[in-house]
Tab-separated table of C-alpha atoms in Angstrom:
chain	number	residue	atom	x	y	z
N	13	MET	CA	0.094	-0.048	-0.219
N	14	THR	CA	2.030	2.953	-1.548
N	15	ASP	CA	0.046	5.338	2.075
N	16	GLN	CA	1.168	3.389	4.444
N	17	LYS	CA	3.820	4.662	5.685
N	18	ALA	CA	2.479	8.373	5.343
N	19	THR	CA	0.113	7.244	8.093
N	20	ASN	CA	1.639	5.085	9.876
N	21	VAL	CA	0.698	5.997	12.839
N	22	HIS	CA	-2.206	3.802	13.186
N	23	TRP	CA	-0.438	0.803	12.229
N	24	HIS	CA	0.006	-1.687	14.480
N	25	ASP	CA	2.426	-4.624	12.899
N	26	GLY	CA	0.977	-3.652	9.539
N	27	GLU	CA	-2.548	-4.259	10.984
N	28	ILE	CA	-5.145	-2.444	11.577
N	29	SER	CA	-5.743	-3.000	15.621
N	30	ARG	CA	-8.756	-2.175	17.812
N	31	ASP	CA	-7.802	0.931	18.859
N	32	ASP	CA	-7.827	1.623	15.451
N	33	ARG	CA	-11.484	0.736	15.629
N	34	ASN	CA	-12.362	2.178	17.950
N	35	ARG	CA	-11.122	5.633	16.751
N	36	LEU	CA	-12.661	6.171	14.263
N	37	MET	CA	-15.729	5.064	15.524
N	38	LYS	CA	-15.099	7.410	18.445
N	39	GLN	CA	-16.136	4.450	20.836
N	40	LYS	CA	-14.797	2.253	22.656
N	41	GLY	CA	-15.503	-1.290	22.666
N	42	VAL	CA	-17.642	-2.238	24.431
N	43	THR	CA	-20.431	-6.239	25.969
N	44	LEU	CA	-22.880	-5.025	27.216
N	45	TRP	CA	-25.423	-8.228	29.728
N	46	PHE	CA	-28.025	-8.166	30.383
N	47	THR	CA	-29.214	-11.037	32.326
N	48	GLY	CA	-32.454	-11.553	34.121
N	49	LEU	CA	-35.378	-13.367	34.699
N	50	SER	CA	-37.966	-14.202	31.338
N	51	GLY	CA	-40.486	-11.098	31.390
N	52	SER	CA	-37.697	-8.315	33.730
N	53	GLY	CA	-37.435	-6.015	30.617
N	54	LYS	CA	-33.837	-6.948	29.288
N	55	SER	CA	-34.815	-6.954	25.957
N	56	THR	CA	-37.110	-3.993	26.543
N	57	VAL	CA	-34.559	-1.544	28.106
N	58	ALA	CA	-31.717	-3.044	24.464
N	59	VAL	CA	-34.060	-2.406	22.922
N	60	ALA	CA	-34.205	1.749	23.486
N	61	LEU	CA	-30.676	1.900	25.417
N	62	GLU	CA	-29.894	1.094	21.638
N	63	GLU	CA	-32.290	4.080	19.496
N	64	ALA	CA	-30.971	6.361	22.831
N	65	LEU	CA	-27.532	5.219	21.376
N	66	TYR	CA	-28.817	5.512	17.883
N	67	GLU	CA	-29.291	8.734	18.406
N	68	ARG	CA	-25.963	10.106	19.112
N	69	GLY	CA	-24.035	8.274	16.529
N	70	HIS	CA	-23.298	5.712	18.075
N	71	LEU	CA	-23.593	2.042	16.405
N	72	SER	CA	-24.437	-0.985	18.798
N	73	TYR	CA	-26.058	-4.139	17.573
N	74	ARG	CA	-28.240	-6.466	20.043
N	75	LEU	CA	-28.042	-9.853	20.308
N	76	ASP	CA	-30.925	-12.515	21.421
N	77	GLY	CA	-32.793	-15.159	20.373
N	78	ASP	CA	-33.829	-14.020	17.000
N	79	ASN	CA	-30.984	-13.489	15.575
N	80	ILE	CA	-28.643	-16.023	17.423
N	81	ARG	CA	-30.476	-18.763	19.065
N	82	PHE	CA	-32.530	-19.643	15.038
N	83	GLY	CA	-28.796	-18.959	13.505
N	84	ILE	CA	-25.661	-19.737	15.588
N	85	ASN	CA	-27.583	-21.350	17.894
N	86	LYS	CA	-29.765	-23.688	16.129
N	87	ASN	CA	-28.591	-26.640	16.531
N	88	LEU	CA	-28.072	-26.513	19.798
N	89	GLY	CA	-30.951	-27.090	22.906
N	90	PHE	CA	-31.660	-27.281	26.042
N	91	SER	CA	-29.642	-29.511	28.271
N	92	ALA	CA	-27.920	-28.558	31.010
N	93	GLU	CA	-24.885	-29.021	28.179
N	94	ASP	CA	-26.313	-26.766	25.317
N	95	ARG	CA	-27.692	-24.191	27.778
N	96	THR	CA	-23.719	-23.572	28.672
N	97	GLU	CA	-22.718	-24.145	25.235
N	98	ASN	CA	-25.320	-21.538	24.052
N	99	ILE	CA	-24.201	-18.522	26.693
N	100	ARG	CA	-20.063	-19.292	25.284
N	101	ARG	CA	-21.128	-18.813	21.924
N	102	ILE	CA	-22.413	-15.778	22.390
N	103	GLY	CA	-19.867	-14.096	24.487
N	104	GLU	CA	-17.489	-15.795	22.190
N	105	ILE	CA	-19.208	-12.996	19.075
N	106	ALA	CA	-19.904	-10.452	21.679
N	107	LYS	CA	-16.397	-11.238	21.432
N	108	LEU	CA	-15.841	-10.297	18.652
N	109	PHE	CA	-17.872	-7.195	18.758
N	110	VAL	CA	-15.735	-5.589	20.748
N	111	ASP	CA	-13.200	-5.754	18.479
N	112	SER	CA	-14.157	-3.963	16.477
N	113	SER	CA	-15.505	-1.617	18.188
N	114	ILE	CA	-18.638	-2.153	18.397
N	115	ILE	CA	-21.525	-2.106	21.443
N	116	ALA	CA	-22.593	-5.760	21.729
N	117	LEU	CA	-25.868	-5.424	23.881
N	118	SER	CA	-26.641	-8.988	24.765
N	119	SER	CA	-30.710	-9.340	25.802
N	120	PHE	CA	-30.447	-13.333	27.445
N	121	ILE	CA	-31.171	-14.793	31.429
N	122	SER	CA	-27.948	-16.566	31.086
N	123	PRO	CA	-29.226	-17.770	34.408
N	124	TYR	CA	-25.573	-19.692	36.354
N	125	ARG	CA	-23.555	-17.415	37.342
N	126	GLU	CA	-20.785	-19.210	36.446
N	127	ASP	CA	-21.232	-19.341	33.184
N	128	ARG	CA	-21.860	-15.175	33.367
N	129	ASP	CA	-18.147	-15.503	35.166
N	130	LYS	CA	-16.541	-17.650	31.673
N	131	VAL	CA	-18.051	-14.962	29.224
N	132	ARG	CA	-16.529	-12.340	31.853
N	133	GLN	CA	-13.513	-14.401	31.787
N	134	LEU	CA	-12.969	-14.298	27.728
N	135	HIS	CA	-13.107	-10.705	27.787
N	136	VAL	CA	-10.801	-9.910	30.595
N	137	GLU	CA	-7.767	-11.997	29.623
N	138	SER	CA	-8.518	-11.132	26.382
N	139	ASN	CA	-8.862	-6.857	27.846
N	140	MET	CA	-11.639	-6.412	26.818
N	141	PRO	CA	-14.776	-4.323	28.692
N	142	PHE	CA	-17.915	-6.236	30.222
N	143	ILE	CA	-20.339	-4.383	31.596
N	144	GLU	CA	-22.673	-6.806	33.130
N	145	VAL	CA	-26.694	-5.363	33.625
N	146	TYR	CA	-28.731	-6.853	35.935
N	147	VAL	CA	-31.955	-6.600	34.350
N	148	ASP	CA	-33.888	-6.598	37.693
N	149	CYS	CA	-36.933	-7.050	38.330
N	150	ALA	CA	-39.657	-9.681	42.049
N	151	LEU	CA	-40.491	-12.215	40.433
N	152	ALA	CA	-44.624	-12.090	40.813
N	153	GLU	CA	-43.860	-8.757	38.425
N	154	ALA	CA	-41.844	-10.996	35.908
N	155	GLU	CA	-44.896	-13.063	35.969
N	156	LYS	CA	-47.812	-11.005	36.001
N	157	ARG	CA	-46.752	-9.325	33.238
N	158	ASP	CA	-45.730	-12.509	31.129
N	159	PRO	CA	-45.054	-10.957	27.904
N	160	LYS	CA	-44.447	-14.364	25.621
N	161	GLY	CA	-47.363	-16.705	27.495
N	162	LEU	CA	-44.147	-18.351	29.329
N	163	TYR	CA	-45.062	-18.149	33.136
N	164	LYS	CA	-48.258	-19.704	32.100
N	165	LYS	CA	-46.610	-22.670	29.995
N	166	ALA	CA	-44.424	-23.033	32.813
N	167	ARG	CA	-46.950	-23.326	35.945
N	168	ALA	CA	-49.161	-25.958	34.295
N	169	GLY	CA	-46.904	-28.119	33.796
N	170	GLU	CA	-45.654	-27.683	28.921
N	171	ILE	CA	-42.051	-26.230	30.373
N	172	LYS	CA	-39.945	-27.733	32.492
N	173	ASN	CA	-36.725	-26.547	33.316
N	174	PHE	CA	-38.246	-22.834	33.668
N	175	THR	CA	-35.602	-20.238	35.466
N	176	GLY	CA	-37.550	-19.038	38.600
N	177	ILE	CA	-40.537	-21.653	38.063
N	178	ASP	CA	-38.806	-25.531	38.414
N	179	ASP	CA	-35.474	-23.765	37.757
N	180	PRO	CA	-32.641	-21.609	39.242
N	181	TYR	CA	-31.641	-18.365	38.453
N	182	GLU	CA	-28.850	-16.411	40.408
N	183	GLU	CA	-28.517	-12.841	40.819
N	184	PRO	CA	-24.998	-11.055	39.997
N	185	ILE	CA	-23.184	-10.636	43.270
N	186	ASN	CA	-21.191	-7.790	42.076
N	187	PRO	CA	-22.842	-6.140	39.036
N	188	GLU	CA	-21.624	-3.338	36.764
N	189	ILE	CA	-24.877	-1.875	36.881
N	190	HIS	CA	-28.185	-2.557	39.053
N	191	LEU	CA	-31.924	-2.150	37.152
N	192	ARG	CA	-34.776	-2.251	39.149
N	193	THR	CA	-36.930	-2.081	35.896
N	194	ASP	CA	-39.758	-2.771	38.772
N	195	GLN	CA	-39.285	0.656	40.304
N	196	MET	CA	-37.932	2.543	37.280
N	197	THR	CA	-39.302	4.406	34.761
N	198	LEU	CA	-37.994	2.995	31.246
N	199	GLU	CA	-35.813	6.269	30.477
N	200	GLU	CA	-34.460	5.595	33.468
N	201	GLU	CA	-32.898	3.011	32.878
N	202	VAL	CA	-31.306	3.776	29.361
N	203	ASP	CA	-29.714	7.873	31.769
N	204	THR	CA	-27.950	4.594	33.984
N	205	VAL	CA	-26.683	2.703	30.929
N	206	ILE	CA	-25.033	6.099	28.932
N	207	ASN	CA	-24.068	7.852	32.259
N	208	TYR	CA	-21.528	4.988	33.018
N	209	LEU	CA	-20.075	4.381	30.203
N	210	GLU	CA	-19.638	7.338	28.954
N	211	GLN	CA	-17.863	7.789	32.865
N	212	GLN	CA	-16.181	4.822	32.088
N	213	GLY	CA	-14.252	7.417	28.563
N	214	LEU	CA	-16.256	3.787	26.760
N	215	LEU	CA	-18.027	7.613	24.573
N	216	ASP	CA	-16.113	9.790	22.364
N	217	ALA	CA	-18.255	13.346	23.166
N	218	ASP	CA	-17.636	14.341	19.905
N	219	ARG	CA	-19.494	11.915	17.747
N	220	GLN	CA	-21.860	13.739	15.267
N	221	GLY	CA	-25.032	13.320	16.401
N	222	ALA	CA	-26.925	10.291	13.759
L	30	MET	CA	-37.906	7.377	24.334
L	31	THR	CA	-39.315	11.219	24.552
L	32	ASP	CA	-37.268	12.041	21.470
L	33	GLN	CA	-38.613	8.765	20.085
L	34	LYS	CA	-41.759	11.240	17.123
L	35	ALA	CA	-39.076	14.048	16.521
L	36	THR	CA	-37.089	11.350	14.569
L	37	ASN	CA	-39.413	8.626	13.678
L	38	VAL	CA	-38.343	8.668	9.722
L	39	HIS	CA	-35.298	7.175	10.825
L	40	TRP	CA	-36.984	3.783	12.398
L	41	HIS	CA	-38.796	0.486	12.242
L	42	ASP	CA	-41.323	-0.517	14.445
L	43	GLY	CA	-39.376	0.861	16.736
L	44	GLU	CA	-36.300	-0.870	16.475
L	45	ILE	CA	-32.826	0.351	14.498
L	46	SER	CA	-32.409	-1.202	11.977
L	47	ARG	CA	-30.648	-2.332	9.309
L	48	ASP	CA	-30.956	0.660	7.363
L	49	ASP	CA	-30.486	2.276	10.360
L	50	ARG	CA	-27.319	1.334	10.979
L	51	ASN	CA	-25.781	0.864	8.314
L	52	ARG	CA	-26.929	4.992	6.944
L	53	LEU	CA	-25.015	6.072	10.340
L	54	MET	CA	-22.052	4.317	8.526
L	55	LYS	CA	-22.617	5.214	5.350
L	56	GLN	CA	-21.241	1.981	4.436
L	57	LYS	CA	-23.459	-1.110	3.997
L	58	GLY	CA	-22.170	-4.490	5.725
L	59	VAL	CA	-21.184	-7.031	3.122
L	60	THR	CA	-18.939	-10.210	3.758
L	61	LEU	CA	-16.289	-10.709	1.854
L	62	TRP	CA	-16.092	-14.153	2.059
L	63	PHE	CA	-11.699	-14.715	0.616
L	64	THR	CA	-11.444	-18.405	-0.389
L	65	GLY	CA	-7.809	-20.435	-1.613
L	66	LEU	CA	-5.572	-22.505	-1.316
L	67	SER	CA	-3.285	-22.198	2.252
L	68	GLY	CA	-0.374	-19.739	0.645
L	69	SER	CA	-2.125	-18.545	-1.669
L	70	GLY	CA	-2.964	-14.697	0.224
L	71	LYS	CA	-6.565	-14.161	1.512
L	72	SER	CA	-5.478	-12.742	4.887
L	73	THR	CA	-2.397	-10.823	3.588
L	74	VAL	CA	-5.087	-9.278	0.657
L	75	ALA	CA	-7.703	-8.591	3.843
L	76	VAL	CA	-5.489	-7.601	6.100
L	77	ALA	CA	-4.223	-4.688	2.929
L	78	LEU	CA	-8.054	-4.439	1.318
L	79	GLU	CA	-8.676	-3.609	5.824
L	80	GLU	CA	-5.962	-0.955	5.620
L	81	ALA	CA	-7.393	0.570	2.478
L	82	LEU	CA	-11.022	0.783	3.936
L	83	TYR	CA	-9.455	2.426	6.738
L	84	GLU	CA	-8.416	5.086	4.926
L	85	ARG	CA	-11.151	5.605	3.603
L	86	GLY	CA	-13.165	6.287	6.999
L	87	HIS	CA	-14.403	2.329	5.947
L	88	LEU	CA	-15.409	-0.061	9.321
L	89	SER	CA	-14.328	-3.813	8.375
L	90	TYR	CA	-12.906	-6.720	10.749
L	91	ARG	CA	-11.284	-9.399	8.911
L	92	LEU	CA	-12.163	-13.087	11.234
L	93	ASP	CA	-10.094	-15.752	10.602
L	94	GLY	CA	-7.553	-18.763	12.461
L	95	ASP	CA	-6.695	-16.554	14.409
L	96	ASN	CA	-10.396	-15.271	16.156
L	97	ILE	CA	-12.234	-18.019	15.711
L	98	ARG	CA	-10.427	-21.105	15.343
L	99	PHE	CA	-8.575	-19.826	19.218
L	100	GLY	CA	-12.107	-18.774	19.571
L	101	ILE	CA	-15.778	-19.990	18.759
L	102	ASN	CA	-14.791	-22.689	17.354
L	103	LYS	CA	-11.693	-23.694	19.548
L	104	ASN	CA	-14.574	-27.067	20.197
L	105	LEU	CA	-14.237	-28.372	17.160
L	106	GLY	CA	-11.313	-30.570	15.365
L	107	PHE	CA	-10.396	-31.502	12.193
L	108	SER	CA	-13.241	-34.126	10.923
L	109	ALA	CA	-15.685	-34.004	7.712
L	110	GLU	CA	-18.343	-33.134	11.169
L	111	ASP	CA	-16.336	-30.042	12.587
L	112	ARG	CA	-15.218	-28.453	8.980
L	113	THR	CA	-19.175	-28.462	7.813
L	114	GLU	CA	-19.359	-27.370	10.913
L	115	ASN	CA	-15.992	-24.716	10.838
L	116	ILE	CA	-17.721	-22.470	7.805
L	117	ARG	CA	-20.925	-22.874	8.856
L	118	ARG	CA	-20.446	-20.977	12.608
L	119	ILE	CA	-18.296	-19.045	10.267
L	120	GLY	CA	-20.976	-17.495	8.108
L	121	GLU	CA	-23.929	-17.285	10.626
L	122	ILE	CA	-21.220	-14.559	12.239
L	123	ALA	CA	-20.182	-12.622	8.906
L	124	LYS	CA	-24.490	-12.557	8.644
L	125	LEU	CA	-24.424	-11.113	12.666
L	126	PHE	CA	-22.154	-8.268	10.861
L	127	VAL	CA	-23.530	-7.416	7.736
L	128	ASP	CA	-26.296	-6.888	10.061
L	129	SER	CA	-24.315	-4.619	12.230
L	130	SER	CA	-23.512	-3.015	8.971
L	131	ILE	CA	-19.663	-3.236	9.188
L	132	ILE	CA	-17.885	-5.162	6.189
L	133	ALA	CA	-16.306	-8.995	6.574
L	134	LEU	CA	-13.626	-9.811	5.375
L	135	SER	CA	-13.630	-13.803	6.382
L	136	SER	CA	-10.820	-15.372	4.923
L	137	PHE	CA	-11.059	-19.448	5.424
L	138	ILE	CA	-9.702	-21.863	3.096
L	139	SER	CA	-12.675	-23.322	2.449
L	140	PRO	CA	-12.063	-25.743	0.111
L	141	TYR	CA	-16.027	-27.442	-0.614
L	142	ARG	CA	-17.993	-25.713	-2.872
L	143	GLU	CA	-21.651	-26.291	-0.961
L	144	ASP	CA	-20.688	-25.272	2.304
L	145	ARG	CA	-19.489	-21.733	0.737
L	146	ASP	CA	-22.537	-22.170	-1.493
L	147	LYS	CA	-24.853	-22.429	1.974
L	148	VAL	CA	-23.843	-19.241	3.285
L	149	ARG	CA	-24.456	-17.915	0.530
L	150	GLN	CA	-27.817	-19.728	1.076
L	151	LEU	CA	-27.941	-18.089	4.361
L	152	HIS	CA	-26.738	-14.381	3.085
L	153	VAL	CA	-28.968	-14.904	0.938
L	154	GLU	CA	-32.220	-15.666	2.416
L	155	SER	CA	-32.034	-12.836	4.807
L	156	ASN	CA	-31.476	-10.323	1.926
L	157	MET	CA	-27.904	-9.613	2.735
L	158	PRO	CA	-24.931	-9.030	0.845
L	159	PHE	CA	-22.318	-12.051	0.092
L	160	ILE	CA	-19.662	-11.431	-2.269
L	161	GLU	CA	-16.915	-14.616	-2.982
L	162	VAL	CA	-13.818	-13.076	-3.337
L	163	TYR	CA	-11.729	-16.825	-5.569
L	164	VAL	CA	-7.790	-16.573	-4.186
L	165	ASP	CA	-6.395	-18.628	-7.557
L	166	CYS	CA	-3.225	-18.993	-6.944
L	167	ALA	CA	-0.652	-22.245	-9.522
L	168	LEU	CA	-0.403	-24.855	-6.473
L	169	ALA	CA	3.083	-25.010	-7.596
L	170	GLU	CA	3.508	-21.094	-6.671
L	171	ALA	CA	1.076	-21.308	-3.195
L	172	GLU	CA	3.492	-24.532	-2.528
L	173	LYS	CA	6.898	-22.732	-2.958
L	174	ARG	CA	5.510	-19.721	-0.691
L	175	ASP	CA	4.948	-22.340	2.246
L	176	PRO	CA	4.384	-19.049	4.588
L	177	LYS	CA	3.966	-21.751	7.627
L	178	GLY	CA	5.741	-24.723	5.981
L	179	LEU	CA	2.377	-26.477	5.783
L	180	TYR	CA	2.761	-27.436	2.559
L	181	LYS	CA	6.832	-29.626	3.206
L	182	LYS	CA	4.886	-31.695	6.494
L	183	ALA	CA	1.987	-32.911	3.973
L	184	ARG	CA	4.007	-33.665	2.439
L	185	ALA	CA	6.754	-35.398	4.598
L	186	GLY	CA	3.482	-37.188	5.738
L	187	GLU	CA	3.291	-34.918	8.685
L	188	ILE	CA	-0.498	-33.342	8.343
L	189	LYS	CA	-3.878	-35.786	6.801
L	190	ASN	CA	-6.155	-34.381	4.540
L	191	PHE	CA	-3.719	-31.184	3.309
L	192	THR	CA	-6.139	-29.258	0.791
L	193	GLY	CA	-4.114	-30.041	-2.434
L	194	ILE	CA	-1.449	-32.327	-1.088
L	195	ASP	CA	-4.728	-34.921	-0.403
L	196	ASP	CA	-8.442	-33.390	0.067
L	197	PRO	CA	-9.511	-31.573	-2.410
L	198	TYR	CA	-9.690	-27.894	-3.352
L	199	GLU	CA	-13.024	-27.221	-5.037
L	200	GLU	CA	-13.124	-24.252	-7.261
L	201	PRO	CA	-15.635	-20.779	-7.343
L	202	ILE	CA	-17.648	-21.601	-10.424
L	203	ASN	CA	-18.588	-17.819	-10.743
L	204	PRO	CA	-17.437	-15.710	-8.220
L	205	GLU	CA	-18.058	-12.181	-7.937
L	206	ILE	CA	-14.418	-11.770	-8.038
L	207	HIS	CA	-11.105	-12.799	-9.212
L	208	LEU	CA	-8.362	-12.361	-8.220
L	209	ARG	CA	-4.743	-14.256	-9.227
L	210	THR	CA	-2.490	-13.648	-7.085
L	211	ASP	CA	0.146	-15.112	-8.977
L	212	GLN	CA	-0.102	-12.843	-11.341
L	213	MET	CA	-1.099	-9.106	-9.768
L	214	THR	CA	0.667	-7.133	-7.076
L	215	LEU	CA	-1.510	-6.692	-4.117
L	216	GLU	CA	-2.081	-3.024	-4.715
L	217	GLU	CA	-4.260	-4.555	-8.301
L	218	GLU	CA	-5.063	-6.698	-5.974
L	219	VAL	CA	-7.240	-3.982	-3.410
L	220	ASP	CA	-8.599	-1.661	-5.904
L	221	THR	CA	-10.176	-4.581	-7.513
L	222	VAL	CA	-11.700	-5.244	-4.545
L	223	ILE	CA	-12.452	-1.928	-4.127
L	224	ASN	CA	-13.668	-1.137	-7.502
L	225	TYR	CA	-16.068	-3.612	-7.086
L	226	LEU	CA	-17.385	-2.077	-3.386
L	227	GLU	CA	-18.494	1.202	-4.949
L	228	GLN	CA	-19.955	-0.796	-7.847
L	229	GLN	CA	-22.392	-2.213	-5.675
L	230	GLY	CA	-23.001	0.450	-4.481
L	231	LEU	CA	-21.532	-0.409	-0.786
L	232	LEU	CA	-19.493	2.390	-0.176
L	233	ASP	CA	-21.353	6.630	0.392
L	234	ALA	CA	-18.376	7.912	-1.233
L	235	ASP	CA	-18.393	11.215	1.675
L	236	ARG	CA	-17.876	9.014	4.243
L	237	GLN	CA	-14.588	10.736	6.009
L	238	GLY	CA	-10.784	9.877	5.766
L	239	ALA	CA	-9.814	8.353	8.867
């Protein structure tokens, strides 16, 4: 490449680095790992956050059941082994997005502490920021919302091993962000996350809005 | 979100769409699928292309052995079944990047036509652009280069089922781009790809360079 020397302040071993990409994007790649009960509001806050970031000119991408369970993980079921592999793969994909400079928004119940901690460890080992967001909602409230009718089916025994009913949800011990969705407005939730990202220096202030 | 109505020209079902992201990024997400023999120059052209795109202010991300084989696909070996699953997962990940508006640069030998065609089909079904780039180099030349010493080991019988030696490479029948790396300079190769992307309307002309 004839121009390479002229601009080699950007170069790292002749290859574009994560820092280069972050500079281009005026943001730092980061994984926001939303975890909580079914119906707790993980997707709702992720969708609203995506919009708020977009308005500020920032690119995020949501990883959720629609694009993961029916895509790369369509060959996984719901056995203990497959659930662990499901979360592992999502963690690895989130890492790729972080490396590419994107704000990855992962919305899965991810009920087991050990699985979430493994994903955190994957990020830490690669010096990538990982933010666990506990989307906390009382079970009674989540069950009352029951947006997909899943609690009803679980109570009727039509779904087995349903988190919160006959399978445990292990609460995060020390999440970076704790959202009480049964006590906060959606706007408060989004502001809480945006403020955290800004405080951590993950969003450049001079990014031009969309 | 209080501002949503004011800017709803951007909105699709209340969620940020692929078109919205492409607009923000001033580029369209696309998969460039580099396929060819070991030593044919897939990674070399992908690295140079990444730099050329970066200079033009475009974000691309390379998927290669380093970040895939040692990450999400570390639980896969080299059996026929695992090789097919390897390519399937890479195809699904590339799709996620396309959806996020990134230019995905996939560099794997991917010797089997059926596997590559499945990845193409995955993209077509989701109305995502897929560009097969045949990185074409005579076997004798690739073997002469042998940058990782793999042909030597394959000839010595230390590696089995090595593409081009004792396992077939099935040439693309109708690739969108055909690079003869034993006859072109690296700059010519990069220009060929950039020109193709521009002709397909995948790069906005007004993107500010890095």
